[in-house]
CSV table of C-alpha atoms in Angstrom, one decimal:
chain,number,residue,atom,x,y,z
T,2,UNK,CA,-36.9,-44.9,-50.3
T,3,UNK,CA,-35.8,-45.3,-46.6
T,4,UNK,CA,-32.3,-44.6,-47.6
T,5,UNK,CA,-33.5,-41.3,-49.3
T,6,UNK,CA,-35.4,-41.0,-45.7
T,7,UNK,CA,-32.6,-41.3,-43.8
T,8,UNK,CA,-30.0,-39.0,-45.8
T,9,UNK,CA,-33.2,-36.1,-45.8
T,10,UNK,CA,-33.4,-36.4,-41.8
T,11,UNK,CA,-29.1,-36.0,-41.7
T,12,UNK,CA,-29.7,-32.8,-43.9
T,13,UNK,CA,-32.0,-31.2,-41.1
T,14,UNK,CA,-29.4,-32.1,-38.1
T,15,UNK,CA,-26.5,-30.5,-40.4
T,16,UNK,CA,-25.7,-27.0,-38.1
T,17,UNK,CA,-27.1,-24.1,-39.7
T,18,UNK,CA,-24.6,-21.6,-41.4
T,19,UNK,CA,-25.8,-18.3,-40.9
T,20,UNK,CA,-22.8,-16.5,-42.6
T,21,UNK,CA,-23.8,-18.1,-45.7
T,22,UNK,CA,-27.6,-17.9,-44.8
T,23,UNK,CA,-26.7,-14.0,-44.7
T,24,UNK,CA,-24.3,-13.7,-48.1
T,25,UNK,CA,-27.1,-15.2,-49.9
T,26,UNK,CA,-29.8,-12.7,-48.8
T,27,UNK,CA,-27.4,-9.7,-49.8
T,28,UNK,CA,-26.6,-11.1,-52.9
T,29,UNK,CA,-30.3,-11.6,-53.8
T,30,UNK,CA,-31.0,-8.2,-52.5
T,31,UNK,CA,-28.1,-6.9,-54.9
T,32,UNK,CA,-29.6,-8.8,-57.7
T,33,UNK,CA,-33.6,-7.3,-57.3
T,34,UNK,CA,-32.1,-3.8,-56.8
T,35,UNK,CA,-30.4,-4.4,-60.0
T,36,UNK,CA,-33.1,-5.7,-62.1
T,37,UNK,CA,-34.4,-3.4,-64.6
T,38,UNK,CA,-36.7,-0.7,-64.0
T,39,UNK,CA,-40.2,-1.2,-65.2
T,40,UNK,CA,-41.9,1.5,-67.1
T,41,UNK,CA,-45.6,0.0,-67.1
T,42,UNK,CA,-47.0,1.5,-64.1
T,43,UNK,CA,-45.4,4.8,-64.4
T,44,UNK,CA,-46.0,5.4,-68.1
T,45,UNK,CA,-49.8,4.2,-67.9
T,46,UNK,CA,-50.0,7.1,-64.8
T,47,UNK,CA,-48.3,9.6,-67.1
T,48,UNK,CA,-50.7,8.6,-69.9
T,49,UNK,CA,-53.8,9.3,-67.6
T,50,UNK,CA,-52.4,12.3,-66.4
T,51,UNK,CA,-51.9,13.7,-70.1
T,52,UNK,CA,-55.0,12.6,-71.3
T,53,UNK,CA,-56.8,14.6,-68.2
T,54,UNK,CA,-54.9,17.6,-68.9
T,55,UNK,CA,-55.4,17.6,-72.5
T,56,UNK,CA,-58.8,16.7,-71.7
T,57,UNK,CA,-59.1,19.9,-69.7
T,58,UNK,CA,-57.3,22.3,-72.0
T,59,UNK,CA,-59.4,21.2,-74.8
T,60,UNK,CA,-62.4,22.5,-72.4
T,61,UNK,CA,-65.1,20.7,-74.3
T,62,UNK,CA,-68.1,23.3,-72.8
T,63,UNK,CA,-66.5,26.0,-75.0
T,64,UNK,CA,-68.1,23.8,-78.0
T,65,UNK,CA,-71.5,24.0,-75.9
T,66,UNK,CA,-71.2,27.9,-75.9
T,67,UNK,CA,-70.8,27.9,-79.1
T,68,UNK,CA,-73.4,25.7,-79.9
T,69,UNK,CA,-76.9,27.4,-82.0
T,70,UNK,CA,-79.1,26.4,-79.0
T,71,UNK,CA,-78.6,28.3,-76.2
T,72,UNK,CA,-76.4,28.0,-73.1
T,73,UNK,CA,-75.0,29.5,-70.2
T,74,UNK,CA,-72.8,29.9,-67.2
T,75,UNK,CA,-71.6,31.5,-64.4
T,76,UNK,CA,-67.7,31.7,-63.1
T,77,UNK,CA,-67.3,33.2,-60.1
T,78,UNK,CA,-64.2,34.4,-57.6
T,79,UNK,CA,-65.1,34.3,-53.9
T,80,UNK,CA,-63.3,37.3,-52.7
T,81,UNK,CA,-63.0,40.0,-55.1
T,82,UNK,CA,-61.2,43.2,-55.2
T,83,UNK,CA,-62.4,46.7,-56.8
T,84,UNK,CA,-60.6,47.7,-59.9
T,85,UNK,CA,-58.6,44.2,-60.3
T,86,UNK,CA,-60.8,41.1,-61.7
T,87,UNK,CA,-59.5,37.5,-61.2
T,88,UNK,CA,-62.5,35.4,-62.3
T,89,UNK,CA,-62.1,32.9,-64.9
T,90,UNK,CA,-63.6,30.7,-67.2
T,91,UNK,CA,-62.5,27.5,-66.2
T,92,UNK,CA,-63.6,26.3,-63.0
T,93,UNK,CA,-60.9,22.6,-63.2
T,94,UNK,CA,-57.9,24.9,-64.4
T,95,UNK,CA,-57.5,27.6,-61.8
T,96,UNK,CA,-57.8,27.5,-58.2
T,97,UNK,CA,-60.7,29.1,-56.3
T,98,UNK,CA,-62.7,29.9,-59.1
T,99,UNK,CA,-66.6,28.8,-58.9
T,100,UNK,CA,-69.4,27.3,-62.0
T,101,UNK,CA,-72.7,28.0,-61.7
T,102,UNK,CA,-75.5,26.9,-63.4
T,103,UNK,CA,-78.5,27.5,-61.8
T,104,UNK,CA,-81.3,29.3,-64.1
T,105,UNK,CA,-82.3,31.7,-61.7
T,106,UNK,CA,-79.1,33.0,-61.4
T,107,UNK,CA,-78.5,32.9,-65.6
T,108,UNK,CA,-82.0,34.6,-65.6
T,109,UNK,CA,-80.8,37.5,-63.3
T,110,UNK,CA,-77.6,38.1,-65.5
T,111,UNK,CA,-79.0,38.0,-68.6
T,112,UNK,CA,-81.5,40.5,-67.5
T,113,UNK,CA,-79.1,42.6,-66.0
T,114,UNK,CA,-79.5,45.4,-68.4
T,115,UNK,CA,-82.9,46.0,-67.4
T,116,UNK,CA,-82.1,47.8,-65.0
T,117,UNK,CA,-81.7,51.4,-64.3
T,118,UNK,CA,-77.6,52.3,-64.6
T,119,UNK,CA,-77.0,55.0,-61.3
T,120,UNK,CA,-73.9,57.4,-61.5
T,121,UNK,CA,-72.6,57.5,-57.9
T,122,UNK,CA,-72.3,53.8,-57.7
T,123,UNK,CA,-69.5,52.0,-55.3
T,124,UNK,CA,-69.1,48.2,-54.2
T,125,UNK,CA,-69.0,47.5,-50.8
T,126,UNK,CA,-66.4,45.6,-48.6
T,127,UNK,CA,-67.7,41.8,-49.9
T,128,UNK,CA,-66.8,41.3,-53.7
T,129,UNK,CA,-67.6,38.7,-56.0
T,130,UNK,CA,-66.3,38.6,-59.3
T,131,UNK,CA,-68.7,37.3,-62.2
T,132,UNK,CA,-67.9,35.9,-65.6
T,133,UNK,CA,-71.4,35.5,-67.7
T,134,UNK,CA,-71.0,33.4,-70.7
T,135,UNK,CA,-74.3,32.9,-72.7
T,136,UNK,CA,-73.6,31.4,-76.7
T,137,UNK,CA,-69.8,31.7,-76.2
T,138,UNK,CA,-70.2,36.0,-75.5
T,139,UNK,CA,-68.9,36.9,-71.8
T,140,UNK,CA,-69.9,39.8,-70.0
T,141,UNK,CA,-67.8,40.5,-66.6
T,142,UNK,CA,-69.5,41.9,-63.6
T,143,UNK,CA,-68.5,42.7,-60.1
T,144,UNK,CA,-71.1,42.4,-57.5
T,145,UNK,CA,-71.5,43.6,-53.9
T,146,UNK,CA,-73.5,44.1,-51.0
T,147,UNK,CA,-74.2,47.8,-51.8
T,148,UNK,CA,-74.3,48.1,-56.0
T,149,UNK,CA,-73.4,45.8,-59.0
T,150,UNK,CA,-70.7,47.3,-61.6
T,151,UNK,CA,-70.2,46.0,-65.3
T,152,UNK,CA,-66.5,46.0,-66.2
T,153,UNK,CA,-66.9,46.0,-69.7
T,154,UNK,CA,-69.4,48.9,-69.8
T,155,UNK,CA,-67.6,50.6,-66.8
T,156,UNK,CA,-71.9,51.3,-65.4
T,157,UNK,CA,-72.9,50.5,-62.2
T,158,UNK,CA,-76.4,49.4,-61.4
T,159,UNK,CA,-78.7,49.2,-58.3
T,160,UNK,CA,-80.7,46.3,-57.0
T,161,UNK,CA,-82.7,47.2,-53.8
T,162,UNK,CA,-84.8,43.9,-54.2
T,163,UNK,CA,-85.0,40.6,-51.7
T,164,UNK,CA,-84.0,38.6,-55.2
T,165,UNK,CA,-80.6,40.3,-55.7
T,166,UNK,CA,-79.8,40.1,-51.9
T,167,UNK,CA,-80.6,35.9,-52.5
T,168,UNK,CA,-78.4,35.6,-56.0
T,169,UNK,CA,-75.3,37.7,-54.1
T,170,UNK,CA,-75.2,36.0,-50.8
T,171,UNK,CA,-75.3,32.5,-52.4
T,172,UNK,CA,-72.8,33.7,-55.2
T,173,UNK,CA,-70.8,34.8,-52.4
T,174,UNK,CA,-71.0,31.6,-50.6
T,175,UNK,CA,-68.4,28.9,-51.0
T,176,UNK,CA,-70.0,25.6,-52.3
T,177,UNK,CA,-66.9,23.9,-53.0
T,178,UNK,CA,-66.7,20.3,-51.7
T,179,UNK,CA,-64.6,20.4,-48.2
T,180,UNK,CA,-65.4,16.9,-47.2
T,181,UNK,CA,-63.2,15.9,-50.5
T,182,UNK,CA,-60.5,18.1,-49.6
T,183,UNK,CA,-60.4,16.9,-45.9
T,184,UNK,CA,-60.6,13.2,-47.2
T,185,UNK,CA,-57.1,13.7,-49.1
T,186,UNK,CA,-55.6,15.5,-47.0
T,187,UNK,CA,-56.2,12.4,-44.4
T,188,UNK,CA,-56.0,9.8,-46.6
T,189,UNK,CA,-52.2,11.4,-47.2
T,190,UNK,CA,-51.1,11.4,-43.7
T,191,UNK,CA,-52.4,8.0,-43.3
T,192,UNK,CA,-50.9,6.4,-45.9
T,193,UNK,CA,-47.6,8.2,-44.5
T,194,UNK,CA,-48.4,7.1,-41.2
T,195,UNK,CA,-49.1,3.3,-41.8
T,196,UNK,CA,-46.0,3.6,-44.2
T,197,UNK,CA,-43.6,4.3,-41.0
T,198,UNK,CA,-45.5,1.8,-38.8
T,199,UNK,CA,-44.9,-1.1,-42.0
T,200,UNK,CA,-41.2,-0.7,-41.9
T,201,UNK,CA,-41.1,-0.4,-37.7
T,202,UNK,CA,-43.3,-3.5,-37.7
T,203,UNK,CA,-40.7,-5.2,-40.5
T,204,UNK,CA,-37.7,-4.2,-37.7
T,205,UNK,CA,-36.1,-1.9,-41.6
T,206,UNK,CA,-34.1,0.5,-41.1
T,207,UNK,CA,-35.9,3.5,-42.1
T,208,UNK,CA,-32.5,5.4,-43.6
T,209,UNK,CA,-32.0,1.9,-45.7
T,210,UNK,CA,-35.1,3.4,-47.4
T,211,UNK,CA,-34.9,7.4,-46.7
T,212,UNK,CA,-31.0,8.1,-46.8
T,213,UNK,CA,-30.4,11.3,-45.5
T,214,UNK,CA,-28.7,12.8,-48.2
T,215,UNK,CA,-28.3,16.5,-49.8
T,216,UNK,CA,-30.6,15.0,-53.2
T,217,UNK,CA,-33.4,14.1,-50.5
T,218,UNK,CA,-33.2,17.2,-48.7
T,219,UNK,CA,-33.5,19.4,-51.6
T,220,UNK,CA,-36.4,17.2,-53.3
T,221,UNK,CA,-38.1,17.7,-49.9
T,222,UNK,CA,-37.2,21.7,-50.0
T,223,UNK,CA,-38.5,22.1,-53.0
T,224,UNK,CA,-42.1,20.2,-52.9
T,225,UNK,CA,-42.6,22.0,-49.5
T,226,UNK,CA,-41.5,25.5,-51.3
T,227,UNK,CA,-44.2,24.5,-54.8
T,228,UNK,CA,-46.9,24.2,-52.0
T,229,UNK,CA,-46.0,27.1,-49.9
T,230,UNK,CA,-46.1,29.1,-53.6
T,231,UNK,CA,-49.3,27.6,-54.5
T,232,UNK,CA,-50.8,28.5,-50.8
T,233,UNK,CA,-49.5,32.3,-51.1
T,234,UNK,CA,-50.1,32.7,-54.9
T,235,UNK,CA,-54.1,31.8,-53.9
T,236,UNK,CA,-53.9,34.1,-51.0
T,237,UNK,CA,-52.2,36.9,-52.0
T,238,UNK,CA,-52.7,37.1,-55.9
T,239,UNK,CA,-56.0,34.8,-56.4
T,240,UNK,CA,-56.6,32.7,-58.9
T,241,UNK,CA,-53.7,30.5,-59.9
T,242,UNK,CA,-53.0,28.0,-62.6
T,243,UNK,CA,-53.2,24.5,-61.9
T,244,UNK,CA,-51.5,22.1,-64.4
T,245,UNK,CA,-48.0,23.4,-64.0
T,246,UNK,CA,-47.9,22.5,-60.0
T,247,UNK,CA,-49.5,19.4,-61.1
T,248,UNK,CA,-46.9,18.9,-63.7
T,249,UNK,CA,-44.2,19.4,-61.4
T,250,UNK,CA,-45.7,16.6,-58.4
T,251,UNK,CA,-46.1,14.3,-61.4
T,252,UNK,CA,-42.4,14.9,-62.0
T,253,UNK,CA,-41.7,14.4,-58.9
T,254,UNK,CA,-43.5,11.1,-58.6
T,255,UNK,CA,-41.2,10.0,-61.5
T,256,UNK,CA,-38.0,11.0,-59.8
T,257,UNK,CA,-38.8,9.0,-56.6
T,258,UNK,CA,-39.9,5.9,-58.7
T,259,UNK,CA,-36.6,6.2,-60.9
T,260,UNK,CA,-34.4,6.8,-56.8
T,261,UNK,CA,-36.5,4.4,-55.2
T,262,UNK,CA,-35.5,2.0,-57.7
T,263,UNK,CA,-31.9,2.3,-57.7
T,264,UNK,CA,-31.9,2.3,-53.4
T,265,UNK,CA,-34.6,-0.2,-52.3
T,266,UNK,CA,-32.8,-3.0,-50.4
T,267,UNK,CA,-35.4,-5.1,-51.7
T,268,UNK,CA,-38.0,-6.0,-54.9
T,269,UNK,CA,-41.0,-6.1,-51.4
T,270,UNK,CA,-40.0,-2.4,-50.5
T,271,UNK,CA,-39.8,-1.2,-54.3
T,272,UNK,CA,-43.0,-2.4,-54.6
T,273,UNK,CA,-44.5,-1.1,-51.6
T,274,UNK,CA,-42.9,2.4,-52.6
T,275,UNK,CA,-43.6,2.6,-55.8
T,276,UNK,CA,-47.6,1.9,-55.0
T,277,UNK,CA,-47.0,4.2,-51.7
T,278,UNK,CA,-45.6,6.7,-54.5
T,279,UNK,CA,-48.3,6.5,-57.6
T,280,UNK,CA,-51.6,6.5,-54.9
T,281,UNK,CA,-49.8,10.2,-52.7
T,282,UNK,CA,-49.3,12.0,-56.3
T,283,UNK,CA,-52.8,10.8,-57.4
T,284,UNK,CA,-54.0,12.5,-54.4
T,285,UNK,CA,-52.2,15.1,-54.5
T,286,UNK,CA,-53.4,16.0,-58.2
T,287,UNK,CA,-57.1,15.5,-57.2
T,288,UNK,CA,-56.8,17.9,-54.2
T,289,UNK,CA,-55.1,20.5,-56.9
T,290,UNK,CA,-57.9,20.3,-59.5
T,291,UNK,CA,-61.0,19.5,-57.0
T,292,UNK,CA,-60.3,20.7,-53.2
T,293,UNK,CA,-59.1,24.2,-54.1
């Protein structure tokens, strides 16, 4: 025992050999770079992301409109335009459009006919486009500050009354939820921002991680140019289809995982990237289908 003692306390006096020390790191490093890539975590995202989107294309309130007992809803567009209607019925799957269900407001609609049509009728400057689906039958109407106009029938109709004034300017109100889209949005930067301070605390090389070259640059051309598209298509055009820009970040997600893997220095970074990577597309998705 004191002999095993003894040849123990020579081993920690022997001089350190940091060239060594340093051949065995990279070849360690090598050999997690190298190991193969696991599937789990990105194929269980994809499978949640398919099953929302199927979940959503199956839109399981058209079986409710449908249904013998009845039931109805409103889709709005915020900022309409005369003589081009962008309202649709789907209120996850496009961007900017509006579902209301309050039963004063179904009341008013399916009313509407009540009253008197007028033959000089216009619609102001403020626009909102209506969809009113009642036991899966829609009826499209534009409504205004001045008159109301049915697209189907082509009519216009006139509503002087304090109860029309109330149904347009909350109609013509935005209710969507802000406070999530400014929670992604920061929840994005900081997750980017305590991402740079990890590696600077760490002393990594950031370009170990982030090479700069031409594949990067035109991965990060061409996620800036889907976003700049989706930000004009909404403003300029209206309405827009959300799944395929979701498609495409979930796409991306995969690519990063797949170049991540095959340039991470080591099995720590690749999976601190590949979390970094799954949680920024997540929230990216939820501000696509929710904050828009």
């Amino acid at each position: 025992m004191n002999r095993l003692k003894q040849q123990l306390q020579q081993l920690n006096h022997l001089p350190e050999n940091k060239q060594r020390k340093a051949q065995i790191k990279q070849s360690l490093a090598q050999q997690t770079s190298k190991r193969s890539f696991q599937w789990k975590i990105p194929a269980t995202m994809i499978a949640i992301c398919s099953i929302f989107i199927l979940l959503l294309l199956t839109n399981p309130e058209h079986s409710l409109q449908n249904a013998h007992t009845r039931s109805a809803t409103l889709y709005t567009y915020f900022d309409g335009e005369k003589g081009n209607f962008k309202a649709k019925t789907s209120s996850l799957l496009y961007s900017s459009i509006q579902k209301w269900q309050d039963e004063e407001f179904i009341q008013y609609f399916h009313n509407i006919k009540m009253l008197s049509p007028i033959n000089d009728g216009q619609l102001g400057r403020h626009i909102v486009d209506v969809i009113f689906v009642e036991n899966g039958e829609q009826r499209k109407f534009q409504i205004s500050e001045l008159d109301i106009y049915d697209v189907d029938q082509n009519v216009y109709y006139q509503d002087d009354s304090a109860r029309y004034s109330y149904i347009f300017m909350s109609l013509f109100q935005s209710k969507k939820a802000s406070l999530l889209f400014s929670i992604c949005l920061l929840a994005i930067f900081t997750i980017n921002f305590l991402s740079i301070q990890y590696y600077k605390k760490r002393n990594i090389d950031m370009r170990a991680v982030f090479p700069r070259t031409t594949s990067s640059y035109i991965e990060l051309f061409a996620t800036v140019s889907v976003l700049a598209l989706f930000a004009c298509w909404i403003f300029f055009i209206g309405p827009v289809y959300i799944p395929p820009f979701a498609a495409f970040f979930i796409f991306s997600a995969l690519w990063q995982l797949r170049e991540m893997k095959r340039r991470a220095p080591s099995l720590t970074i690749l999976k601190f990237e590949r979390g970094k990577i799954i949680v920024l597309c997540s929230l990216i998705n939820i501000l696509l289908f929710f904050g828009f």
